Amino acid sequence: GESVGLHLPTLSVQEGDNSIINCAYSNSASDYFIWYKQESGKGPQFIIDIRSNMDKRQGQRVTVLLNKTVKHLSLQIAATQPGDSAVYFCAEKEDFGNEKLTFGTGTRLTIIP
Amino acid sequence: DGGITQSPKYLFRKEGQNVTLSCEQNLNHDAMYWYRQDPGQGLRLIYYSQIVNDFQKGDIAEGYSVSREKKESFPLTVTSAQKNPTAFYLCASSIEAGVVNTEAFFGQGTRLTVV
């Protein structure tokens, strides 16, 4: 549903600590998931993706976990740095042939020096 | 360099006027998208297009129109019927998922202010 009137959840983490950002999705037909990072006034940037046939994928300092049973996605950022401060969105796409890409509400991550 | 370009970055219009936002990509992507973002909120899908000459309504299409006459271009018109048009508009593109899903690449956005 729409998120009009709702403001982003926030998460504050001490620099150097690990952070976990969560995302719930509702469409059981979704089979491809993406995490994006958005800095103020800019377009979202790709971080990492995962397909529905996987439950974990690792990148540089980031790990995405997918639990299809409870329709839950998480992004773990290790050893956070000030540059990690941004808004993080998960996005989902359905089966092949349907290009509709839907975004979650987003979480504002603030790294405390 | 390959990429997706939105222009202009800032746009001001008087209430009641239609306005068209430009989005061009040279990535040879089939799918293109328009999203609206309000301050402190997420991205809401306005329209998307999977292929030239075809497009589908997203979740908040009322008051907007699009065209997809060329693969590279997906302009968005904000019409006078859109009751609250002031927002940050984001365009994106991705390879059509005929074989494998891939991420969407975003432009830098157009901030539209209607006065």
Short mmCIF file of C-alpha atoms in Angstrom, two decimals:
data_model
loop_
_atom_site.label_atom_id
_atom_site.label_comp_id
_atom_site.label_asym_id
_atom_site.label_seq_id
_atom_site.Cartn_x
_atom_site.Cartn_y
_atom_site.Cartn_z
CA GLY A 1 0.00 0.00 0.00
CA GLU A 2 0.99 3.63 -0.14
CA SER A 3 3.23 5.18 2.48
CA VAL A 4 1.74 8.67 2.30
CA GLY A 5 1.99 10.33 5.69
CA LEU A 6 4.46 7.78 7.01
CA HIS A 7 8.04 8.84 7.62
CA LEU A 8 11.10 6.67 7.29
CA PRO A 9 12.18 4.47 10.20
CA THR A 10 15.59 5.47 11.50
CA LEU A 11 18.57 3.53 12.76
CA SER A 12 21.63 5.00 14.46
CA VAL A 13 24.82 2.97 14.70
CA GLN A 14 28.24 3.74 16.16
CA GLU A 15 30.99 3.97 13.58
CA GLY A 16 32.75 0.63 13.28
CA ASP A 17 29.78 -1.38 14.50
CA ASN A 18 27.67 -3.62 12.29
CA SER A 19 24.18 -2.58 11.22
CA ILE A 20 21.16 -4.59 10.15
CA ILE A 21 18.37 -3.07 8.10
CA ASN A 22 15.17 -5.04 7.67
CA CYS A 23 12.51 -5.13 4.99
CA ALA A 24 9.23 -7.01 4.81
CA TYR A 25 7.59 -7.70 1.47
CA SER A 26 4.10 -8.92 0.75
CA ASN A 27 4.13 -10.25 -2.81
CA SER A 28 4.78 -13.99 -2.78
CA ALA A 29 5.32 -13.84 -6.56
CA SER A 30 8.43 -11.68 -6.14
CA ASP A 31 11.53 -13.58 -7.08
CA TYR A 32 14.24 -10.94 -7.32
CA PHE A 33 15.24 -8.47 -4.63
CA ILE A 34 17.55 -5.49 -4.62
CA TRP A 35 18.96 -3.18 -1.96
CA TYR A 36 19.56 0.45 -2.86
CA LYS A 37 21.32 3.28 -1.05
CA GLN A 38 20.09 6.84 -1.52
CA GLU A 39 22.01 9.92 -0.45
CA SER A 40 20.25 13.22 -0.01
CA GLY A 41 19.10 14.79 -3.28
CA LYS A 42 20.41 11.93 -5.42
CA GLY A 43 19.03 8.90 -7.18
CA PRO A 44 19.25 5.47 -5.52
CA GLN A 45 22.42 3.44 -6.09
CA PHE A 46 22.54 -0.33 -6.36
CA ILE A 47 24.18 -2.13 -3.43
CA ILE A 48 23.44 -5.82 -3.77
CA ASP A 49 20.78 -8.15 -5.13
CA ILE A 50 19.52 -11.66 -4.47
CA ARG A 51 17.36 -14.11 -6.37
CA SER A 52 14.65 -16.19 -4.77
CA ASN A 53 16.61 -19.42 -5.19
CA MET A 54 19.17 -18.12 -2.69
CA ASP A 55 18.91 -17.26 1.00
CA LYS A 56 22.18 -15.38 1.42
CA ARG A 57 24.53 -13.35 -0.71
CA GLN A 58 27.64 -11.46 0.28
CA GLY A 59 29.35 -8.44 -1.19
CA GLN A 60 32.02 -6.12 0.04
CA ARG A 61 31.05 -5.33 3.67
CA VAL A 62 27.41 -6.12 2.86
CA THR A 63 25.33 -9.27 3.20
CA VAL A 64 21.74 -9.76 2.13
CA LEU A 65 19.59 -12.44 3.74
CA LEU A 66 16.30 -13.64 2.28
CA ASN A 67 13.67 -15.58 4.19
CA LYS A 68 10.90 -16.44 1.75
CA THR A 69 8.86 -18.25 4.37
CA VAL A 70 8.16 -15.05 6.27
CA LYS A 71 8.73 -12.72 3.31
CA HIS A 72 11.61 -10.94 4.98
CA LEU A 73 14.79 -9.41 3.63
CA SER A 74 17.70 -7.92 5.56
CA LEU A 75 20.83 -5.97 4.72
CA GLN A 76 23.82 -6.30 7.00
CA ILE A 77 26.58 -3.70 6.75
CA ALA A 78 29.81 -4.62 8.50
CA ALA A 79 32.21 -2.15 10.12
CA THR A 80 30.09 0.88 9.31
CA GLN A 81 31.70 4.10 8.11
CA PRO A 82 30.42 7.69 8.03
CA GLY A 83 29.84 7.32 4.28
CA ASP A 84 27.28 4.62 4.99
CA SER A 85 24.88 7.26 6.33
CA ALA A 86 22.00 7.30 3.86
CA VAL A 87 18.50 5.98 3.27
CA TYR A 88 18.35 2.30 2.33
CA PHE A 89 15.53 0.79 0.30
CA CYS A 90 14.67 -2.74 -0.61
CA ALA A 91 12.96 -3.37 -3.93
CA GLU A 92 11.25 -6.42 -5.39
CA LYS A 93 10.46 -7.66 -8.84
CA GLU A 94 8.16 -10.46 -9.91
CA ASP A 95 8.76 -13.40 -12.19
CA PHE A 96 10.40 -13.04 -15.57
CA GLY A 97 8.21 -11.17 -17.99
CA ASN A 98 6.89 -8.67 -15.45
CA GLU A 99 9.22 -5.72 -15.04
CA LYS A 100 7.29 -3.97 -12.28
CA LEU A 101 9.82 -2.91 -9.63
CA THR A 102 8.29 -1.99 -6.27
CA PHE A 103 10.12 -0.29 -3.41
CA GLY A 104 9.74 -0.73 0.32
CA THR A 105 9.39 2.14 2.77
CA GLY A 106 13.10 2.63 3.39
CA THR A 107 15.25 3.11 6.50
CA ARG A 108 17.42 6.10 7.34
CA LEU A 109 20.79 4.92 8.66
CA THR A 110 22.91 7.39 10.62
CA ILE A 111 26.49 6.51 11.54
CA ILE A 112 27.64 8.17 14.75
CA PRO A 113 31.34 9.11 14.72
CA ASP B 1 29.74 7.36 -20.75
CA GLY B 2 26.67 5.17 -20.55
CA GLY B 3 23.97 6.23 -18.20
CA ILE B 4 20.55 7.60 -17.55
CA THR B 5 19.96 11.33 -17.71
CA GLN B 6 17.12 13.33 -16.28
CA SER B 7 16.61 16.96 -17.11
CA PRO B 8 16.24 19.52 -15.77
CA LYS B 9 17.45 19.00 -12.22
CA TYR B 10 15.09 21.67 -10.87
CA LEU B 11 11.81 22.69 -12.44
CA PHE B 12 9.29 25.31 -11.42
CA ARG B 13 5.80 25.57 -12.83
CA LYS B 14 2.65 27.47 -12.12
CA GLU B 15 -0.36 25.59 -10.83
CA GLY B 16 -2.64 24.38 -13.63
CA GLN B 17 0.12 23.98 -16.20
CA ASN B 18 1.19 20.68 -17.65
CA VAL B 19 4.93 19.94 -17.45
CA THR B 20 7.05 17.26 -19.09
CA LEU B 21 10.08 15.70 -17.43
CA SER B 22 12.76 14.23 -19.63
CA CYS B 23 14.47 10.86 -19.16
CA GLU B 24 17.03 9.50 -21.62
CA GLN B 25 19.20 6.39 -21.38
CA ASN B 26 21.99 5.12 -23.61
CA LEU B 27 22.32 1.76 -21.86
CA ASN B 28 20.21 -0.09 -24.45
CA HIS B 29 17.79 -1.05 -21.68
CA ASP B 30 14.31 -2.22 -22.58
CA ALA B 31 12.51 -1.40 -19.32
CA MET B 32 12.10 2.13 -17.96
CA TYR B 33 10.38 3.47 -14.86
CA TRP B 34 9.12 6.67 -13.26
CA TYR B 35 8.91 7.06 -9.50
CA ARG B 36 7.76 9.85 -7.25
CA GLN B 37 9.42 10.57 -3.92
CA ASP B 38 8.04 12.94 -1.29
CA PRO B 39 10.25 14.34 1.49
CA GLY B 40 11.23 11.69 4.02
CA GLN B 41 9.32 8.98 2.20
CA GLY B 42 9.89 6.07 -0.13
CA LEU B 43 9.60 5.67 -3.89
CA ARG B 44 6.18 5.17 -5.40
CA LEU B 45 5.82 3.78 -8.90
CA ILE B 46 3.98 6.03 -11.37
CA TYR B 47 4.42 4.25 -14.70
CA TYR B 48 6.72 1.67 -16.20
CA SER B 49 7.46 0.44 -19.69
CA GLN B 50 8.78 -3.00 -20.60
CA ILE B 51 9.31 -2.28 -24.28
CA VAL B 52 8.92 0.45 -26.88
CA ASN B 53 5.32 1.54 -27.53
CA ASP B 54 4.09 -0.20 -24.40
CA PHE B 55 3.66 1.03 -20.82
CA GLN B 56 1.71 0.11 -17.70
CA LYS B 57 0.30 2.10 -14.82
CA GLY B 58 2.07 1.85 -11.52
CA ASP B 59 0.56 2.50 -8.12
CA ILE B 60 -0.05 6.24 -8.47
CA ALA B 61 -0.63 6.90 -12.19
CA GLU B 62 -3.55 9.33 -11.81
CA GLY B 63 -2.67 12.79 -13.08
CA TYR B 64 0.36 11.58 -15.03
CA SER B 65 0.96 10.43 -18.59
CA VAL B 66 3.90 8.85 -20.40
CA SER B 67 4.99 7.82 -23.87
CA ARG B 68 7.59 5.35 -25.10
CA GLU B 69 8.12 6.10 -28.78
CA LYS B 70 11.85 5.38 -28.64
CA LYS B 71 13.81 2.86 -26.64
CA GLU B 72 16.07 5.59 -25.26
CA SER B 73 13.38 7.96 -24.05
CA PHE B 74 10.54 7.79 -21.53
CA PRO B 75 9.15 11.30 -20.87
CA LEU B 76 6.71 11.89 -18.03
CA THR B 77 4.01 14.57 -18.22
CA VAL B 78 2.63 15.87 -14.97
CA THR B 79 -0.82 17.14 -15.87
CA SER B 80 -3.00 19.74 -14.18
CA ALA B 81 -5.12 16.85 -12.90
CA GLN B 82 -2.34 15.83 -10.49
CA LYS B 83 -3.50 17.39 -7.23
CA ASN B 84 -0.16 17.56 -5.46
CA PRO B 85 2.60 17.56 -8.10
CA THR B 86 5.44 19.05 -6.06
CA ALA B 87 7.89 16.18 -5.49
CA PHE B 88 11.20 14.60 -6.46
CA TYR B 89 10.80 12.51 -9.62
CA LEU B 90 13.15 9.64 -10.39
CA CYS B 91 13.57 7.78 -13.65
CA ALA B 92 15.19 4.35 -13.91
CA SER B 93 15.96 1.71 -16.52
CA SER B 94 16.86 -1.97 -16.56
CA ILE B 95 17.54 -4.77 -19.01
CA GLU B 96 14.33 -6.60 -19.85
CA ALA B 97 14.31 -9.82 -17.90
CA GLY B 98 13.97 -12.23 -20.76
CA VAL B 99 16.80 -14.30 -19.41
CA VAL B 100 17.73 -12.98 -16.00
CA ASN B 101 16.55 -10.22 -13.69
CA THR B 102 18.92 -7.32 -13.21
CA GLU B 103 18.90 -4.19 -11.12
CA ALA B 104 17.50 -0.87 -12.27
CA PHE B 105 19.80 2.11 -12.75
CA PHE B 106 18.57 5.50 -11.63
CA GLY B 107 18.96 9.01 -12.89
CA GLN B 108 19.75 11.87 -10.53
CA GLY B 109 16.18 13.04 -10.33
CA THR B 110 14.15 16.14 -11.14
CA ARG B 111 12.80 18.24 -8.31
CA LEU B 112 9.50 19.73 -9.45
CA THR B 113 7.98 22.63 -7.57
CA VAL B 114 4.54 23.88 -8.49
CA VAL B 115 3.61 27.31 -7.21
#
